[in-house]
């Protein structure tokens, strides 16, 4: 089947990735994004070359199960079926602390992936300082996702887990169920409904996570 150009027209594709640039907030202790010139044509070189330095959990990225020691699956082994998948964007702007079980009940039927749009969205892209009180998932929500066999979950800040939570129970529950976690999304311009999610992390051998480009495609226009 050949898809028409209209299927992938710009108004049907939404970039939900955060731009990697100077000033982008990152998790305390994680290495900030830096782009350094190594060659410049203005200095007499035949081309422009640069070197990038960053932590693997900076900006839009995925967590592999090995990130929290849940099995030995590293990022290059994440199944493609979890990266290209039908997804529901669920608006939860009313939540000011933690998304709980009650915020998800009755909303996950018939889907494999869910992206949570909260008041976090837009903060990273706007280069706001790191917010220790960002909206996150609690343990009840994590358990509900596992009960409903959700394959991929995405959030609009740098972690599914609250900054002040100890021992990472949410990460352990989700990754232990081999759920793909996508963090650092920008859902500020996205209408809550169903889409095709495409999230492609760098294929880095042995890595606990990787930066990714993530897009949504209007599923109403797919065959």
PDB file of N, CA and C in Angstrom, residues 47-140:
ATOM      1  N   UNK A  47      34.526  21.876   6.200  1.00  0.00           N
ATOM      2  CA  UNK A  47      33.146  21.645   6.632  1.00  0.00           C
ATOM      3  C   UNK A  47      33.010  22.044   8.092  1.00  0.00           C
ATOM      4  N   UNK A  48      31.770  22.119   8.552  1.00  0.00           N
ATOM      5  CA  UNK A  48      31.483  22.394   9.959  1.00  0.00           C
ATOM      6  C   UNK A  48      31.252  21.080  10.699  1.00  0.00           C
ATOM      7  N   UNK A  49      31.921  20.906  11.833  1.00  0.00           N
ATOM      8  CA  UNK A  49      31.739  19.732  12.678  1.00  0.00           C
ATOM      9  C   UNK A  49      31.565  20.168  14.122  1.00  0.00           C
ATOM     10  N   UNK A  50      30.785  19.384  14.869  1.00  0.00           N
ATOM     11  CA  UNK A  50      30.522  19.712  16.272  1.00  0.00           C
ATOM     12  C   UNK A  50      30.550  18.443  17.109  1.00  0.00           C
ATOM     13  N   UNK A  51      30.689  18.634  18.417  1.00  0.00           N
ATOM     14  CA  UNK A  51      30.627  17.544  19.380  1.00  0.00           C
ATOM     15  C   UNK A  51      29.528  17.856  20.387  1.00  0.00           C
ATOM     16  N   UNK A  52      28.677  16.868  20.657  1.00  0.00           N
ATOM     17  CA  UNK A  52      27.602  17.037  21.635  1.00  0.00           C
ATOM     18  C   UNK A  52      27.916  16.233  22.888  1.00  0.00           C
ATOM     19  N   UNK A  53      27.604  16.827  24.044  1.00  0.00           N
ATOM     20  CA  UNK A  53      27.766  16.152  25.326  1.00  0.00           C
ATOM     21  C   UNK A  53      26.455  16.272  26.091  1.00  0.00           C
ATOM     22  N   UNK A  54      25.997  15.157  26.643  1.00  0.00           N
ATOM     23  CA  UNK A  54      24.736  15.181  27.372  1.00  0.00           C
ATOM     24  C   UNK A  54      24.578  13.895  28.165  1.00  0.00           C
ATOM     25  N   UNK A  55      23.714  13.926  29.169  1.00  0.00           N
ATOM     26  CA  UNK A  55      23.275  12.697  29.805  1.00  0.00           C
ATOM     27  C   UNK A  55      22.218  12.042  28.941  1.00  0.00           C
ATOM     28  N   UNK A  56      22.118  10.739  29.000  1.00  0.00           N
ATOM     29  CA  UNK A  56      21.176  10.021  28.144  1.00  0.00           C
ATOM     30  C   UNK A  56      19.722  10.224  28.543  1.00  0.00           C
ATOM     31  N   UNK A  57      19.484  10.824  29.707  1.00  0.00           N
ATOM     32  CA  UNK A  57      18.118  11.075  30.166  1.00  0.00           C
ATOM     33  C   UNK A  57      17.812  12.572  30.164  1.00  0.00           C
ATOM     34  N   UNK A  58      18.435  13.284  29.239  1.00  0.00           N
ATOM     35  CA  UNK A  58      18.201  14.715  29.057  1.00  0.00           C
ATOM     36  C   UNK A  58      17.195  14.921  27.928  1.00  0.00           C
ATOM     37  N   UNK A  59      16.290  15.883  28.088  1.00  0.00           N
ATOM     38  CA  UNK A  59      15.310  16.152  27.046  1.00  0.00           C
ATOM     39  C   UNK A  59      14.372  14.972  26.841  1.00  0.00           C
ATOM     40  N   UNK A  60      13.819  14.859  25.639  1.00  0.00           N
ATOM     41  CA  UNK A  60      12.936  13.745  25.311  1.00  0.00           C
ATOM     42  C   UNK A  60      13.767  12.473  25.195  1.00  0.00           C
ATOM     43  N   UNK A  61      13.403  11.448  25.951  1.00  0.00           N
ATOM     44  CA  UNK A  61      14.219  10.235  25.991  1.00  0.00           C
ATOM     45  C   UNK A  61      13.373   9.040  26.413  1.00  0.00           C
ATOM     46  N   UNK A  62      13.931   7.863  26.247  1.00  0.00           N
ATOM     47  CA  UNK A  62      13.279   6.644  26.716  1.00  0.00           C
ATOM     48  C   UNK A  62      14.109   6.013  27.825  1.00  0.00           C
ATOM     49  N   UNK A  63      13.416   5.296  28.697  1.00  0.00           N
ATOM     50  CA  UNK A  63      14.058   4.494  29.740  1.00  0.00           C
ATOM     51  C   UNK A  63      14.001   3.025  29.336  1.00  0.00           C
ATOM     52  N   UNK A  64      15.137   2.371  29.335  1.00  0.00           N
ATOM     53  CA  UNK A  64      15.172   0.925  29.137  1.00  0.00           C
ATOM     54  C   UNK A  64      15.014   0.232  30.492  1.00  0.00           C
ATOM     55  N   UNK A  65      14.534  -1.014  30.519  1.00  0.00           N
ATOM     56  CA  UNK A  65      14.380  -1.722  31.800  1.00  0.00           C
ATOM     57  C   UNK A  65      15.647  -1.738  32.646  1.00  0.00           C
ATOM     58  N   UNK A  66      16.799  -1.780  32.009  1.00  0.00           N
ATOM     59  CA  UNK A  66      18.060  -1.841  32.744  1.00  0.00           C
ATOM     60  C   UNK A  66      18.351  -0.554  33.511  1.00  0.00           C
ATOM     61  N   UNK A  67      17.637   0.516  33.200  1.00  0.00           N
ATOM     62  CA  UNK A  67      17.812   1.799  33.892  1.00  0.00           C
ATOM     63  C   UNK A  67      17.666   1.620  35.403  1.00  0.00           C
ATOM     64  N   UNK A  68      16.724   0.780  35.807  1.00  0.00           N
ATOM     65  CA  UNK A  68      16.545   0.496  37.229  1.00  0.00           C
ATOM     66  C   UNK A  68      16.767  -0.982  37.541  1.00  0.00           C
ATOM     67  N   UNK A  69      17.583  -1.631  36.726  1.00  0.00           N
ATOM     68  CA  UNK A  69      17.985  -2.996  37.016  1.00  0.00           C
ATOM     69  C   UNK A  69      16.915  -4.037  36.853  1.00  0.00           C
ATOM     70  N   UNK A  70      15.850  -3.685  36.109  1.00  0.00           N
ATOM     71  CA  UNK A  70      14.774  -4.653  35.883  1.00  0.00           C
ATOM     72  C   UNK A  70      15.123  -5.497  34.651  1.00  0.00           C
ATOM     73  N   UNK A  71      15.805  -6.609  34.868  1.00  0.00           N
ATOM     74  CA  UNK A  71      16.259  -7.432  33.754  1.00  0.00           C
ATOM     75  C   UNK A  71      17.496  -6.840  33.112  1.00  0.00           C
ATOM     76  N   UNK A  72      17.874  -7.400  31.961  1.00  0.00           N
ATOM     77  CA  UNK A  72      19.099  -6.955  31.302  1.00  0.00           C
ATOM     78  C   UNK A  72      18.832  -6.287  29.957  1.00  0.00           C
ATOM     79  N   UNK A  73      17.578  -5.913  29.682  1.00  0.00           N
ATOM     80  CA  UNK A  73      17.258  -5.298  28.395  1.00  0.00           C
ATOM     81  C   UNK A  73      17.718  -3.849  28.372  1.00  0.00           C
ATOM     82  N   UNK A  74      18.654  -3.554  27.495  1.00  0.00           N
ATOM     83  CA  UNK A  74      19.136  -2.188  27.307  1.00  0.00           C
ATOM     84  C   UNK A  74      18.453  -1.585  26.084  1.00  0.00           C
ATOM     85  N   UNK A  75      18.763  -0.335  25.794  1.00  0.00           N
ATOM     86  CA  UNK A  75      17.906   0.432  24.896  1.00  0.00           C
ATOM     87  C   UNK A  75      17.862  -0.128  23.473  1.00  0.00           C
ATOM     88  N   UNK A  76      18.959  -0.721  23.017  1.00  0.00           N
ATOM     89  CA  UNK A  76      18.958  -1.218  21.632  1.00  0.00           C
ATOM     90  C   UNK A  76      18.048  -2.428  21.456  1.00  0.00           C
ATOM     91  N   UNK A  77      17.625  -3.037  22.558  1.00  0.00           N
ATOM     92  CA  UNK A  77      16.780  -4.231  22.504  1.00  0.00           C
ATOM     93  C   UNK A  77      15.297  -3.930  22.696  1.00  0.00           C
ATOM     94  N   UNK A  78      14.931  -2.652  22.809  1.00  0.00           N
ATOM     95  CA  UNK A  78      13.515  -2.303  22.949  1.00  0.00           C
ATOM     96  C   UNK A  78      12.769  -2.695  21.675  1.00  0.00           C
ATOM     97  N   UNK A  79      11.692  -3.464  21.771  1.00  0.00           N
ATOM     98  CA  UNK A  79      10.962  -3.894  20.573  1.00  0.00           C
ATOM     99  C   UNK A  79      10.360  -2.710  19.814  1.00  0.00           C
ATOM    100  N   UNK A  80      10.438  -2.765  18.502  1.00  0.00           N
ATOM    101  CA  UNK A  80       9.888  -1.689  17.682  1.00  0.00           C
ATOM    102  C   UNK A  80       8.384  -1.540  17.880  1.00  0.00           C
ATOM    103  N   UNK A  81       7.707  -2.634  18.246  1.00  0.00           N
ATOM    104  CA  UNK A  81       6.253  -2.551  18.435  1.00  0.00           C
ATOM    105  C   UNK A  81       5.873  -1.623  19.585  1.00  0.00           C
ATOM    106  N   UNK A  82       6.824  -1.320  20.483  1.00  0.00           N
ATOM    107  CA  UNK A  82       6.562  -0.373  21.562  1.00  0.00           C
ATOM    108  C   UNK A  82       6.900   1.059  21.165  1.00  0.00           C
ATOM    109  N   UNK A  83       7.562   1.216  20.029  1.00  0.00           N
ATOM    110  CA  UNK A  83       8.029   2.529  19.588  1.00  0.00           C
ATOM    111  C   UNK A  83       7.157   3.131  18.495  1.00  0.00           C
ATOM    112  N   UNK A  84       6.470   2.293  17.750  1.00  0.00           N
ATOM    113  CA  UNK A  84       5.510   2.737  16.731  1.00  0.00           C
ATOM    114  C   UNK A  84       4.190   2.082  17.105  1.00  0.00           C
ATOM    115  N   UNK A  85       3.268   2.880  17.650  1.00  0.00           N
ATOM    116  CA  UNK A  85       2.133   2.282  18.355  1.00  0.00           C
ATOM    117  C   UNK A  85       0.982   3.283  18.448  1.00  0.00           C
ATOM    118  N   UNK A  86      -0.229   2.776  18.394  1.00  0.00           N
ATOM    119  CA  UNK A  86      -1.380   3.633  18.634  1.00  0.00           C
ATOM    120  C   UNK A  86      -1.391   4.119  20.074  1.00  0.00           C
ATOM    121  N   UNK A  87      -1.616   5.412  20.259  1.00  0.00           N
ATOM    122  CA  UNK A  87      -1.518   5.993  21.608  1.00  0.00           C
ATOM    123  C   UNK A  87      -2.645   6.980  21.850  1.00  0.00           C
ATOM    124  N   UNK A  88      -3.063   7.041  23.087  1.00  0.00           N
ATOM    125  CA  UNK A  88      -4.071   8.014  23.510  1.00  0.00           C
ATOM    126  C   UNK A  88      -3.401   9.106  24.333  1.00  0.00           C
ATOM    127  N   UNK A  89      -3.609  10.352  23.914  1.00  0.00           N
ATOM    128  CA  UNK A  89      -3.180  11.490  24.729  1.00  0.00           C
ATOM    129  C   UNK A  89      -4.308  11.796  25.698  1.00  0.00           C
ATOM    130  N   UNK A  90      -4.001  11.704  26.974  1.00  0.00           N
ATOM    131  CA  UNK A  90      -5.003  11.877  28.025  1.00  0.00           C
ATOM    132  C   UNK A  90      -4.727  13.187  28.751  1.00  0.00           C
ATOM    133  N   UNK A  91      -5.639  14.131  28.631  1.00  0.00           N
ATOM    134  CA  UNK A  91      -5.477  15.419  29.292  1.00  0.00           C
ATOM    135  C   UNK A  91      -5.781  15.328  30.773  1.00  0.00           C
ATOM    136  N   UNK A  92      -4.833  15.764  31.585  1.00  0.00           N
ATOM    137  CA  UNK A  92      -5.013  15.744  33.033  1.00  0.00           C
ATOM    138  C   UNK A  92      -4.529  17.060  33.640  1.00  0.00           C
ATOM    139  N   UNK A  93      -5.023  18.169  33.070  1.00  0.00           N
ATOM    140  CA  UNK A  93      -4.592  19.491  33.521  1.00  0.00           C
ATOM    141  C   UNK A  93      -5.088  19.816  34.922  1.00  0.00           C
ATOM    142  N   UNK A  94      -6.093  19.079  35.395  1.00  0.00           N
ATOM    143  CA  UNK A  94      -6.636  19.351  36.730  1.00  0.00           C
ATOM    144  C   UNK A  94      -5.769  18.771  37.842  1.00  0.00           C
ATOM    145  N   UNK A  95      -4.827  17.911  37.493  1.00  0.00           N
ATOM    146  CA  UNK A  95      -3.977  17.268  38.503  1.00  0.00           C
ATOM    147  C   UNK A  95      -2.805  18.182  38.828  1.00  0.00           C
ATOM    148  N   UNK A  96      -2.628  18.490  40.116  1.00  0.00           N
ATOM    149  CA  UNK A  96      -1.562  19.424  40.488  1.00  0.00           C
ATOM    150  C   UNK A  96      -0.415  18.769  41.246  1.00  0.00           C
ATOM    151  N   UNK A  97      -0.478  17.464  41.450  1.00  0.00           N
ATOM    152  CA  UNK A  97       0.605  16.793  42.181  1.00  0.00           C
ATOM    153  C   UNK A  97       0.915  15.451  41.529  1.00  0.00           C
ATOM    154  N   UNK A  98       0.083  14.449  41.799  1.00  0.00           N
ATOM    155  CA  UNK A  98       0.331  13.116  41.254  1.00  0.00           C
ATOM    156  C   UNK A  98      -0.900  12.594  40.532  1.00  0.00           C
ATOM    157  N   UNK A  99      -0.688  12.019  39.360  1.00  0.00           N
ATOM    158  CA  UNK A  99      -1.746  11.305  38.656  1.00  0.00           C
ATOM    159  C   UNK A  99      -1.947   9.972  39.365  1.00  0.00           C
ATOM    160  N   UNK A 100      -3.172   9.742  39.832  1.00  0.00           N
ATOM    161  CA  UNK A 100      -3.467   8.521  40.572  1.00  0.00           C
ATOM    162  C   UNK A 100      -4.337   7.562  39.787  1.00  0.00           C
ATOM    163  N   UNK A 101      -4.643   6.462  40.407  1.00  0.00           N
ATOM    164  CA  UNK A 101      -5.474   5.436  39.782  1.00  0.00           C
ATOM    165  C   UNK A 101      -6.806   6.007  39.307  1.00  0.00           C
ATOM    166  N   UNK A 102      -7.442   6.826  40.131  1.00  0.00           N
ATOM    167  CA  UNK A 102      -8.758   7.370  39.785  1.00  0.00           C
ATOM    168  C   UNK A 102      -8.710   8.278  38.562  1.00  0.00           C
ATOM    169  N   UNK A 103      -7.542   8.850  38.266  1.00  0.00           N
ATOM    170  CA  UNK A 103      -7.396   9.717  37.092  1.00  0.00           C
ATOM    171  C   UNK A 103      -7.318   8.918  35.797  1.00  0.00           C
ATOM    172  N   UNK A 104      -7.106   7.615  35.918  1.00  0.00           N
ATOM    173  CA  UNK A 104      -6.966   6.760  34.741  1.00  0.00           C
ATOM    174  C   UNK A 104      -8.135   5.808  34.552  1.00  0.00           C
ATOM    175  N   UNK A 105      -8.910   5.586  35.589  1.00  0.00           N
ATOM    176  CA  UNK A 105      -9.970   4.584  35.532  1.00  0.00           C
ATOM    177  C   UNK A 105     -10.971   4.879  34.412  1.00  0.00           C
ATOM    178  N   UNK A 106     -11.227   3.852  33.608  1.00  0.00           N
ATOM    179  CA  UNK A 106     -12.173   3.974  32.512  1.00  0.00           C
ATOM    180  C   UNK A 106     -11.646   4.691  31.295  1.00  0.00           C
ATOM    181  N   UNK A 107     -10.363   5.038  31.280  1.00  0.00           N
ATOM    182  CA  UNK A 107      -9.793   5.821  30.182  1.00  0.00           C
ATOM    183  C   UNK A 107      -8.839   5.024  29.297  1.00  0.00           C
ATOM    184  N   UNK A 108      -8.557   3.783  29.654  1.00  0.00           N
ATOM    185  CA  UNK A 108      -7.512   3.033  28.958  1.00  0.00           C
ATOM    186  C   UNK A 108      -8.036   1.868  28.137  1.00  0.00           C
ATOM    187  N   UNK A 109      -9.338   1.709  28.061  1.00  0.00           N
ATOM    188  CA  UNK A 109      -9.901   0.571  27.338  1.00  0.00           C
ATOM    189  C   UNK A 109      -9.548   0.637  25.856  1.00  0.00           C
ATOM    190  N   UNK A 110      -9.076  -0.484  25.331  1.00  0.00           N
ATOM    191  CA  UNK A 110      -8.829  -0.598  23.901  1.00  0.00           C
ATOM    192  C   UNK A 110      -7.571   0.071  23.399  1.00  0.00           C
ATOM    193  N   UNK A 111      -6.661   0.473  24.290  1.00  0.00           N
ATOM    194  CA  UNK A 111      -5.435   1.134  23.840  1.00  0.00           C
ATOM    195  C   UNK A 111      -4.214   0.388  24.365  1.00  0.00           C
ATOM    196  N   UNK A 112      -3.083   0.620  23.702  1.00  0.00           N
ATOM    197  CA  UNK A 112      -1.820  -0.001  24.087  1.00  0.00           C
ATOM    198  C   UNK A 112      -0.835   0.993  24.681  1.00  0.00           C
ATOM    199  N   UNK A 113      -1.060   2.270  24.401  1.00  0.00           N
ATOM    200  CA  UNK A 113      -0.118   3.289  24.876  1.00  0.00           C
ATOM    201  C   UNK A 113      -0.886   4.524  25.317  1.00  0.00           C
ATOM    202  N   UNK A 114      -0.351   5.207  26.310  1.00  0.00           N
ATOM    203  CA  UNK A 114      -0.982   6.425  26.805  1.00  0.00           C
ATOM    204  C   UNK A 114       0.082   7.478  27.071  1.00  0.00           C
ATOM    205  N   UNK A 115      -0.219   8.699  26.672  1.00  0.00           N
ATOM    206  CA  UNK A 115       0.632   9.852  26.943  1.00  0.00           C
ATOM    207  C   UNK A 115      -0.155  10.801  27.830  1.00  0.00           C
ATOM    208  N   UNK A 116       0.432  11.218  28.933  1.00  0.00           N
ATOM    209  CA  UNK A 116      -0.268  12.040  29.908  1.00  0.00           C
ATOM    210  C   UNK A 116       0.098  13.507  29.739  1.00  0.00           C
ATOM    211  N   UNK A 117      -0.899  14.289  29.370  1.00  0.00           N
ATOM    212  CA  UNK A 117      -0.710  15.731  29.196  1.00  0.00           C
ATOM    213  C   UNK A 117      -1.147  16.441  30.473  1.00  0.00           C
ATOM    214  N   UNK A 118      -0.205  17.105  31.135  1.00  0.00           N
ATOM    215  CA  UNK A 118      -0.483  17.781  32.401  1.00  0.00           C
ATOM    216  C   UNK A 118      -0.001  19.224  32.323  1.00  0.00           C
ATOM    217  N   UNK A 119      -0.016  19.886  33.456  1.00  0.00           N
ATOM    218  CA  UNK A 119       0.491  21.262  33.509  1.00  0.00           C
ATOM    219  C   UNK A 119       2.002  21.327  33.333  1.00  0.00           C
ATOM    220  N   UNK A 120       2.667  20.172  33.275  1.00  0.00           N
ATOM    221  CA  UNK A 120       4.103  20.171  32.968  1.00  0.00           C
ATOM    222  C   UNK A 120       4.392  20.618  31.543  1.00  0.00           C
ATOM    223  N   UNK A 121       3.468  20.315  30.629  1.00  0.00           N
ATOM    224  CA  UNK A 121       3.743  20.500  29.209  1.00  0.00           C
ATOM    225  C   UNK A 121       4.119  21.941  28.888  1.00  0.00           C
ATOM    226  N   UNK A 122       5.184  22.083  28.128  1.00  0.00           N
ATOM    227  CA  UNK A 122       5.674  23.394  27.718  1.00  0.00           C
ATOM    228  C   UNK A 122       6.777  23.939  28.594  1.00  0.00           C
ATOM    229  N   UNK A 123       6.922  23.423  29.816  1.00  0.00           N
ATOM    230  CA  UNK A 123       7.937  23.961  30.731  1.00  0.00           C
ATOM    231  C   UNK A 123       9.353  23.722  30.221  1.00  0.00           C
ATOM    232  N   UNK A 124       9.616  22.528  29.704  1.00  0.00           N
ATOM    233  CA  UNK A 124      10.961  22.224  29.222  1.00  0.00           C
ATOM    234  C   UNK A 124      11.291  23.039  27.981  1.00  0.00           C
ATOM    235  N   UNK A 125      10.371  23.067  27.030  1.00  0.00           N
ATOM    236  CA  UNK A 125      10.628  23.805  25.788  1.00  0.00           C
ATOM    237  C   UNK A 125      10.784  25.294  26.050  1.00  0.00           C
ATOM    238  N   UNK A 126      10.134  25.804  27.087  1.00  0.00           N
ATOM    239  CA  UNK A 126      10.244  27.224  27.441  1.00  0.00           C
ATOM    240  C   UNK A 126      11.497  27.527  28.256  1.00  0.00           C
ATOM    241  N   UNK A 127      12.321  26.502  28.496  1.00  0.00           N
ATOM    242  CA  UNK A 127      13.580  26.653  29.245  1.00  0.00           C
ATOM    243  C   UNK A 127      13.355  27.115  30.681  1.00  0.00           C
ATOM    244  N   UNK A 128      12.235  26.688  31.261  1.00  0.00           N
ATOM    245  CA  UNK A 128      12.014  27.005  32.672  1.00  0.00           C
ATOM    246  C   UNK A 128      12.982  26.201  33.541  1.00  0.00           C
ATOM    247  N   UNK A 129      13.374  26.729  34.708  1.00  0.00           N
ATOM    248  CA  UNK A 129      14.265  25.978  35.603  1.00  0.00           C
ATOM    249  C   UNK A 129      13.628  24.660  36.032  1.00  0.00           C
ATOM    250  N   UNK A 130      14.463  23.713  36.445  1.00  0.00           N
ATOM    251  CA  UNK A 130      13.958  22.418  36.894  1.00  0.00           C
ATOM    252  C   UNK A 130      12.944  22.595  38.019  1.00  0.00           C
ATOM    253  N   UNK A 131      11.797  21.939  37.870  1.00  0.00           N
ATOM    254  CA  UNK A 131      10.697  22.037  38.827  1.00  0.00           C
ATOM    255  C   UNK A 131      10.648  20.758  39.661  1.00  0.00           C
ATOM    256  N   UNK A 132      11.005  20.844  40.920  1.00  0.00           N
ATOM    257  CA  UNK A 132      11.016  19.663  41.788  1.00  0.00           C
ATOM    258  C   UNK A 132       9.614  19.165  42.142  1.00  0.00           C
ATOM    259  N   UNK A 133       8.603  19.970  41.856  1.00  0.00           N
ATOM    260  CA  UNK A 133       7.228  19.598  42.197  1.00  0.00           C
ATOM    261  C   UNK A 133       6.394  19.300  40.954  1.00  0.00           C
ATOM    262  N   UNK A 134       7.026  18.760  39.924  1.00  0.00           N
ATOM    263  CA  UNK A 134       6.313  18.446  38.684  1.00  0.00           C
ATOM    264  C   UNK A 134       5.257  17.358  38.918  1.00  0.00           C
ATOM    265  N   UNK A 135       4.240  17.353  38.064  1.00  0.00           N
ATOM    266  CA  UNK A 135       3.194  16.327  38.113  1.00  0.00           C
ATOM    267  C   UNK A 135       3.792  14.992  37.656  1.00  0.00           C
ATOM    268  N   UNK A 136       3.469  13.928  38.380  1.00  0.00           N
ATOM    269  CA  UNK A 136       4.071  12.624  38.121  1.00  0.00           C
ATOM    270  C   UNK A 136       3.030  11.527  38.354  1.00  0.00           C
ATOM    271  N   UNK A 137       3.433  10.285  38.225  1.00  0.00           N
ATOM    272  CA  UNK A 137       2.552   9.152  38.504  1.00  0.00           C
ATOM    273  C   UNK A 137       2.768   8.654  39.921  1.00  0.00           C
ATOM    274  N   UNK A 138       1.686   8.241  40.579  1.00  0.00           N
ATOM    275  CA  UNK A 138       1.872   7.579  41.870  1.00  0.00           C
ATOM    276  C   UNK A 138       1.820   6.061  41.666  1.00  0.00           C
ATOM    277  N   UNK A 139       2.024   5.318  42.741  1.00  0.00           N
ATOM    278  CA  UNK A 139       2.097   3.861  42.636  1.00  0.00           C
ATOM    279  C   UNK A 139       0.777   3.246  42.173  1.00  0.00           C
ATOM    280  N   UNK A 140      -0.341   3.848  42.592  1.00  0.00           N
ATOM    281  CA  UNK A 140      -1.637   3.335  42.162  1.00  0.00           C
ATOM    282  C   UNK A 140      -1.832   3.455  40.665  1.00  0.00           C
TER     283      UNK A 140
END
